[in-house]
């Protein structure tokens, strides 16, 4: 249904579970992919799996110079960046009273500041092209909050405010900026939970199960598609009813 | 009119979709030529590309009219 033939997409955090699935979905719809992440091996493996139309672009998002250069490298590799998916994210959980400035800053830097820098760099080419899609991967905890995650929740709520503001700035140029807010999804990040934590979480999810990376990727694919041209500044919650907002 | 002024005018006319004779020395991009704030950013980007120059943000803010643009670019190019 959604055709991205001829479009180019840069996905950060493509070495992770959700990022890789987003890359697969966009690629299956015909897009050329720029796969970014810190770990080269999984990126190479994903590129090999995708076959053609895949470029590996390693980048450490906590390094401002590398972030500044990423969109340029992607545009050189693919000719343009029509679709930007800011998916990379880290956690450094801890209660406020025990959270260090470093743990606060590291999460804000990677999740929020790198998103800002990548948006700023990508929007230039999109304005010229009069077409662009930015999809920022937020989180349900950006809306609901979560004990032990002040840094992560603040960064994810920050992405929503950033996206709405940027959406207002560039809407007249055919560029949309939206968020997808996953709930509890089966990934390496949630594998760390123990059985008690897992059942406590599932009790709060009306759907009674965790979501899959494919279900996040489908939401991203829609927002990246030509069909979603009139959707901007929105947050699409994909959380099994865990938070109906 | 200088070569630079011609090239600047061409960009302004194309980008803002205005008549060439409206683009006078004192014509303000925003007040007279109907540009919004995003248009002014795009014009600066287009000037940078056309003339191979860098226009820093504080300088960009001083470029309000067609004459301002020609003057800045003539000095920078």
mmCIF file of N, CA, C and O in Angstrom, chain B residues 1-66:
data_model
loop_
_atom_site.group_PDB
_atom_site.id
_atom_site.type_symbol
_atom_site.label_atom_id
_atom_site.label_comp_id
_atom_site.label_asym_id
_atom_site.label_seq_id
_atom_site.Cartn_x
_atom_site.Cartn_y
_atom_site.Cartn_z
ATOM 1 N N UNK B 1 22.739 47.574 -14.325
ATOM 2 C CA UNK B 1 22.746 46.778 -13.098
ATOM 3 C C UNK B 1 23.863 45.741 -13.141
ATOM 4 O O UNK B 1 24.147 45.158 -14.180
ATOM 5 N N UNK B 2 24.524 45.552 -12.009
ATOM 6 C CA UNK B 2 25.662 44.635 -11.964
ATOM 7 C C UNK B 2 25.214 43.196 -12.164
ATOM 8 O O UNK B 2 24.043 42.866 -12.004
ATOM 9 N N UNK B 3 26.183 42.375 -12.470
ATOM 10 C CA UNK B 3 25.928 40.951 -12.655
ATOM 11 C C UNK B 3 25.379 40.335 -11.366
ATOM 12 O O UNK B 3 24.442 39.537 -11.384
ATOM 13 N N UNK B 4 25.965 40.737 -10.233
ATOM 14 C CA UNK B 4 25.511 40.197 -8.951
ATOM 15 C C UNK B 4 24.045 40.557 -8.719
ATOM 16 O O UNK B 4 23.228 39.709 -8.348
ATOM 17 N N UNK B 5 23.700 41.807 -8.952
ATOM 18 C CA UNK B 5 22.313 42.244 -8.746
ATOM 19 C C UNK B 5 21.355 41.449 -9.627
ATOM 20 O O UNK B 5 20.266 41.070 -9.188
ATOM 21 N N UNK B 6 21.765 41.182 -10.867
ATOM 22 C CA UNK B 6 20.911 40.393 -11.763
ATOM 23 C C UNK B 6 20.662 38.995 -11.220
ATOM 24 O O UNK B 6 19.532 38.498 -11.247
ATOM 25 N N UNK B 7 21.751 38.384 -10.742
ATOM 26 C CA UNK B 7 21.626 37.015 -10.238
ATOM 27 C C UNK B 7 20.786 36.975 -8.956
ATOM 28 O O UNK B 7 19.981 36.060 -8.754
ATOM 29 N N UNK B 8 20.980 37.976 -8.098
ATOM 30 C CA UNK B 8 20.186 38.038 -6.861
ATOM 31 C C UNK B 8 18.708 38.230 -7.218
ATOM 32 O O UNK B 8 17.823 37.567 -6.666
ATOM 33 N N UNK B 9 18.466 39.116 -8.165
ATOM 34 C CA UNK B 9 17.076 39.395 -8.540
ATOM 35 C C UNK B 9 16.397 38.143 -9.102
ATOM 36 O O UNK B 9 15.253 37.843 -8.779
ATOM 37 N N UNK B 10 17.149 37.403 -9.911
ATOM 38 C CA UNK B 10 16.595 36.180 -10.496
ATOM 39 C C UNK B 10 16.165 35.204 -9.393
ATOM 40 O O UNK B 10 15.076 34.614 -9.460
ATOM 41 N N UNK B 11 17.009 35.070 -8.377
ATOM 42 C CA UNK B 11 16.682 34.155 -7.265
ATOM 43 C C UNK B 11 15.424 34.642 -6.543
ATOM 44 O O UNK B 11 14.523 33.864 -6.236
ATOM 45 N N UNK B 12 15.376 35.955 -6.283
ATOM 46 C CA UNK B 12 14.239 36.520 -5.540
ATOM 47 C C UNK B 12 12.942 36.338 -6.329
ATOM 48 O O UNK B 12 11.911 35.918 -5.787
ATOM 49 N N UNK B 13 13.010 36.626 -7.618
ATOM 50 C CA UNK B 13 11.817 36.511 -8.469
ATOM 51 C C UNK B 13 11.322 35.059 -8.505
ATOM 52 O O UNK B 13 10.131 34.786 -8.336
ATOM 53 N N UNK B 14 12.281 34.148 -8.705
ATOM 54 C CA UNK B 14 11.897 32.731 -8.782
ATOM 55 C C UNK B 14 11.350 32.229 -7.458
ATOM 56 O O UNK B 14 10.345 31.538 -7.403
ATOM 57 N N UNK B 15 12.048 32.619 -6.388
ATOM 58 C CA UNK B 15 11.669 32.042 -5.093
ATOM 59 C C UNK B 15 10.369 32.607 -4.555
ATOM 60 O O UNK B 15 9.543 31.885 -4.005
ATOM 61 N N UNK B 16 10.201 33.920 -4.684
ATOM 62 C CA UNK B 16 9.024 34.544 -4.081
ATOM 63 C C UNK B 16 7.869 34.679 -5.069
ATOM 64 O O UNK B 16 6.761 35.062 -4.695
ATOM 65 N N UNK B 17 8.146 34.391 -6.345
ATOM 66 C CA UNK B 17 7.092 34.473 -7.350
ATOM 67 C C UNK B 17 6.558 35.886 -7.518
ATOM 68 O O UNK B 17 5.342 36.090 -7.606
ATOM 69 N N UNK B 18 7.462 36.853 -7.538
ATOM 70 C CA UNK B 18 7.044 38.250 -7.699
ATOM 71 C C UNK B 18 7.516 38.789 -9.050
ATOM 72 O O UNK B 18 8.391 38.211 -9.694
ATOM 73 N N UNK B 19 6.918 39.893 -9.488
ATOM 74 C CA UNK B 19 7.328 40.545 -10.740
ATOM 75 C C UNK B 19 8.712 41.165 -10.553
ATOM 76 O O UNK B 19 8.994 41.743 -9.496
ATOM 77 N N UNK B 20 9.551 41.053 -11.586
ATOM 78 C CA UNK B 20 10.921 41.572 -11.478
ATOM 79 C C UNK B 20 10.936 43.073 -11.159
ATOM 80 O O UNK B 20 11.812 43.551 -10.438
ATOM 81 N N UNK B 21 9.957 43.834 -11.691
ATOM 82 C CA UNK B 21 10.020 45.280 -11.457
ATOM 83 C C UNK B 21 9.616 45.685 -10.036
ATOM 84 O O UNK B 21 9.817 46.810 -9.617
ATOM 85 N N UNK B 22 9.075 44.733 -9.290
ATOM 86 C CA UNK B 22 8.786 45.005 -7.868
ATOM 87 C C UNK B 22 10.048 44.905 -7.016
ATOM 88 O O UNK B 22 10.101 45.395 -5.892
ATOM 89 N N UNK B 23 11.059 44.209 -7.561
ATOM 90 C CA UNK B 23 12.288 43.986 -6.793
ATOM 91 C C UNK B 23 13.210 45.189 -6.964
ATOM 92 O O UNK B 23 14.126 45.193 -7.785
ATOM 93 N N UNK B 24 12.917 46.215 -6.197
ATOM 94 C CA UNK B 24 13.719 47.442 -6.260
ATOM 95 C C UNK B 24 14.738 47.441 -5.133
ATOM 96 O O UNK B 24 14.662 46.638 -4.211
ATOM 97 N N UNK B 25 15.682 48.366 -5.249
ATOM 98 C CA UNK B 25 16.747 48.528 -4.250
ATOM 99 C C UNK B 25 16.218 48.473 -2.809
ATOM 100 O O UNK B 25 16.746 47.785 -1.958
ATOM 101 N N UNK B 26 15.131 49.197 -2.546
ATOM 102 C CA UNK B 26 14.655 49.332 -1.164
ATOM 103 C C UNK B 26 13.532 48.351 -0.825
ATOM 104 O O UNK B 26 12.976 48.399 0.265
ATOM 105 N N UNK B 27 13.228 47.441 -1.777
ATOM 106 C CA UNK B 27 12.109 46.507 -1.523
ATOM 107 C C UNK B 27 12.466 45.558 -0.389
ATOM 108 O O UNK B 27 13.477 44.855 -0.438
ATOM 109 N N UNK B 28 11.616 45.553 0.633
ATOM 110 C CA UNK B 28 11.812 44.645 1.767
ATOM 111 C C UNK B 28 11.230 43.288 1.411
ATOM 112 O O UNK B 28 10.103 43.186 0.921
ATOM 113 N N UNK B 29 12.021 42.238 1.685
ATOM 114 C CA UNK B 29 11.545 40.891 1.346
ATOM 115 C C UNK B 29 10.219 40.596 2.048
ATOM 116 O O UNK B 29 9.298 40.057 1.444
ATOM 117 N N UNK B 30 10.163 40.951 3.329
ATOM 118 C CA UNK B 30 8.974 40.611 4.111
ATOM 119 C C UNK B 30 7.831 41.602 3.883
ATOM 120 O O UNK B 30 6.701 41.222 3.591
ATOM 121 N N UNK B 31 8.140 42.916 3.979
ATOM 122 C CA UNK B 31 7.068 43.917 3.928
ATOM 123 C C UNK B 31 6.551 44.166 2.513
ATOM 124 O O UNK B 31 5.361 44.426 2.319
ATOM 125 N N UNK B 32 7.451 44.103 1.516
ATOM 126 C CA UNK B 32 7.036 44.466 0.157
ATOM 127 C C UNK B 32 6.871 43.272 -0.783
ATOM 128 O O UNK B 32 6.105 43.336 -1.734
ATOM 129 N N UNK B 33 7.617 42.209 -0.518
ATOM 130 C CA UNK B 33 7.619 41.102 -1.479
ATOM 131 C C UNK B 33 6.913 39.850 -0.957
ATOM 132 O O UNK B 33 6.939 38.800 -1.594
ATOM 133 N N UNK B 34 6.300 39.983 0.225
ATOM 134 C CA UNK B 34 5.447 38.903 0.708
ATOM 135 C C UNK B 34 6.168 37.680 1.254
ATOM 136 O O UNK B 34 5.575 36.605 1.363
ATOM 137 N N UNK B 35 7.439 37.837 1.605
ATOM 138 C CA UNK B 35 8.164 36.680 2.142
ATOM 139 C C UNK B 35 7.772 36.435 3.594
ATOM 140 O O UNK B 35 7.469 37.380 4.326
ATOM 141 N N UNK B 36 7.762 35.156 3.995
ATOM 142 C CA UNK B 36 7.632 34.872 5.425
ATOM 143 C C UNK B 36 9.031 34.550 5.963
ATOM 144 O O UNK B 36 10.012 34.564 5.214
ATOM 145 N N UNK B 37 9.108 34.274 7.270
ATOM 146 C CA UNK B 37 10.440 34.106 7.863
ATOM 147 C C UNK B 37 11.192 32.924 7.259
ATOM 148 O O UNK B 37 12.410 32.949 7.116
ATOM 149 N N UNK B 38 10.435 31.887 6.893
ATOM 150 C CA UNK B 38 11.078 30.722 6.280
ATOM 151 C C UNK B 38 11.614 31.062 4.885
ATOM 152 O O UNK B 38 12.672 30.591 4.483
ATOM 153 N N UNK B 39 10.862 31.912 4.159
ATOM 154 C CA UNK B 39 11.343 32.351 2.841
ATOM 155 C C UNK B 39 12.692 33.061 2.958
ATOM 156 O O UNK B 39 13.577 32.874 2.126
ATOM 157 N N UNK B 40 12.828 33.895 3.997
ATOM 158 C CA UNK B 40 14.088 34.641 4.123
ATOM 159 C C UNK B 40 15.249 33.680 4.395
ATOM 160 O O UNK B 40 16.348 33.874 3.880
ATOM 161 N N UNK B 41 14.982 32.631 5.178
ATOM 162 C CA UNK B 41 16.026 31.629 5.417
ATOM 163 C C UNK B 41 16.385 30.934 4.103
ATOM 164 O O UNK B 41 17.551 30.720 3.778
ATOM 165 N N UNK B 42 15.363 30.607 3.328
ATOM 166 C CA UNK B 42 15.610 29.922 2.059
ATOM 167 C C UNK B 42 16.345 30.822 1.063
ATOM 168 O O UNK B 42 17.197 30.358 0.313
ATOM 169 N N UNK B 43 15.999 32.116 1.073
ATOM 170 C CA UNK B 43 16.697 33.054 0.180
ATOM 171 C C UNK B 43 18.183 33.098 0.527
ATOM 172 O O UNK B 43 19.045 33.028 -0.356
ATOM 173 N N UNK B 44 18.471 33.177 1.815
ATOM 174 C CA UNK B 44 19.874 33.221 2.249
ATOM 175 C C UNK B 44 20.592 31.940 1.817
ATOM 176 O O UNK B 44 21.722 31.974 1.312
ATOM 177 N N UNK B 45 19.908 30.794 1.977
ATOM 178 C CA UNK B 45 20.505 29.527 1.541
ATOM 179 C C UNK B 45 20.773 29.547 0.036
ATOM 180 O O UNK B 45 21.812 29.080 -0.431
ATOM 181 N N UNK B 46 19.836 30.106 -0.701
ATOM 182 C CA UNK B 46 19.988 30.161 -2.167
ATOM 183 C C UNK B 46 21.141 31.099 -2.559
ATOM 184 O O UNK B 46 21.913 30.806 -3.472
ATOM 185 N N UNK B 47 21.255 32.205 -1.835
ATOM 186 C CA UNK B 47 22.369 33.133 -2.113
ATOM 187 C C UNK B 47 23.706 32.448 -1.827
ATOM 188 O O UNK B 47 24.660 32.572 -2.594
ATOM 189 N N UNK B 48 23.755 31.734 -0.716
ATOM 190 C CA UNK B 48 25.003 31.045 -0.341
ATOM 191 C C UNK B 48 25.418 30.072 -1.439
ATOM 192 O O UNK B 48 26.583 29.980 -1.798
ATOM 193 N N UNK B 49 24.433 29.372 -1.965
ATOM 194 C CA UNK B 49 24.720 28.373 -2.989
ATOM 195 C C UNK B 49 25.150 29.026 -4.295
ATOM 196 O O UNK B 49 26.155 28.663 -4.894
ATOM 197 N N UNK B 50 24.383 30.038 -4.718
ATOM 198 C CA UNK B 50 24.644 30.702 -6.000
ATOM 199 C C UNK B 50 26.040 31.340 -6.021
ATOM 200 O O UNK B 50 26.744 31.282 -7.016
ATOM 201 N N UNK B 51 26.414 31.957 -4.890
ATOM 202 C CA UNK B 51 27.655 32.730 -4.881
ATOM 203 C C UNK B 51 28.802 32.029 -4.156
ATOM 204 O O UNK B 51 29.897 32.581 -4.048
ATOM 205 N N UNK B 52 28.554 30.842 -3.656
ATOM 206 C CA UNK B 52 29.614 30.092 -2.975
ATOM 207 C C UNK B 52 30.165 30.804 -1.755
ATOM 208 O O UNK B 52 31.374 30.803 -1.504
ATOM 209 N N UNK B 53 29.270 31.439 -1.011
ATOM 210 C CA UNK B 53 29.703 32.170 0.186
ATOM 211 C C UNK B 53 28.965 31.643 1.410
ATOM 212 O O UNK B 53 27.998 30.897 1.280
ATOM 213 N N UNK B 54 29.490 32.028 2.577
ATOM 214 C CA UNK B 54 28.809 31.702 3.833
ATOM 215 C C UNK B 54 28.202 32.992 4.361
ATOM 216 O O UNK B 54 28.875 34.011 4.445
ATOM 217 N N UNK B 55 26.931 32.963 4.670
ATOM 218 C CA UNK B 55 26.297 34.139 5.273
ATOM 219 C C UNK B 55 25.951 33.777 6.717
ATOM 220 O O UNK B 55 25.001 33.035 6.949
ATOM 221 N N UNK B 56 26.745 34.267 7.691
ATOM 222 C CA UNK B 56 26.465 33.918 9.085
ATOM 223 C C UNK B 56 25.104 34.460 9.532
ATOM 224 O O UNK B 56 24.586 35.421 8.941
ATOM 225 N N UNK B 57 24.546 33.834 10.576
ATOM 226 C CA UNK B 57 23.201 34.204 11.023
ATOM 227 C C UNK B 57 23.061 35.683 11.374
ATOM 228 O O UNK B 57 22.061 36.312 11.040
ATOM 229 N N UNK B 58 24.089 36.250 12.051
ATOM 230 C CA UNK B 58 23.945 37.658 12.447
ATOM 231 C C UNK B 58 23.954 38.569 11.222
ATOM 232 O O UNK B 58 23.303 39.616 11.206
ATOM 233 N N UNK B 59 24.692 38.165 10.181
ATOM 234 C CA UNK B 59 24.679 38.956 8.941
ATOM 235 C C UNK B 59 23.349 38.772 8.219
ATOM 236 O O UNK B 59 22.773 39.729 7.685
ATOM 237 N N UNK B 60 22.847 37.529 8.230
ATOM 238 C CA UNK B 60 21.584 37.244 7.544
ATOM 239 C C UNK B 60 20.458 38.124 8.084
ATOM 240 O O UNK B 60 19.587 38.568 7.341
ATOM 241 N N UNK B 61 20.510 38.367 9.393
ATOM 242 C CA UNK B 61 19.458 39.186 10.003
ATOM 243 C C UNK B 61 19.451 40.622 9.493
ATOM 244 O O UNK B 61 18.425 41.291 9.518
ATOM 245 N N UNK B 62 20.613 41.097 9.028
ATOM 246 C CA UNK B 62 20.688 42.484 8.551
ATOM 247 C C UNK B 62 20.238 42.601 7.087
ATOM 248 O O UNK B 62 20.052 43.700 6.580
ATOM 249 N N UNK B 63 20.080 41.455 6.424
ATOM 250 C CA UNK B 63 19.661 41.487 5.015
ATOM 251 C C UNK B 63 18.131 41.538 4.946
ATOM 252 O O UNK B 63 17.462 40.511 4.970
ATOM 253 N N UNK B 64 17.607 42.736 4.882
ATOM 254 C CA UNK B 64 16.155 42.925 4.908
ATOM 255 C C UNK B 64 15.592 43.247 3.527
ATOM 256 O O UNK B 64 14.450 42.930 3.223
ATOM 257 N N UNK B 65 16.400 43.922 2.726
ATOM 258 C CA UNK B 65 15.913 44.372 1.415
ATOM 259 C C UNK B 65 16.772 43.777 0.299
ATOM 260 O O UNK B 65 17.859 43.244 0.547
ATOM 261 N N UNK B 66 16.274 43.928 -0.916
ATOM 262 C CA UNK B 66 17.044 43.491 -2.084
ATOM 263 C C UNK B 66 18.404 44.198 -2.123
ATOM 264 O O UNK B 66 19.444 43.577 -2.361
#
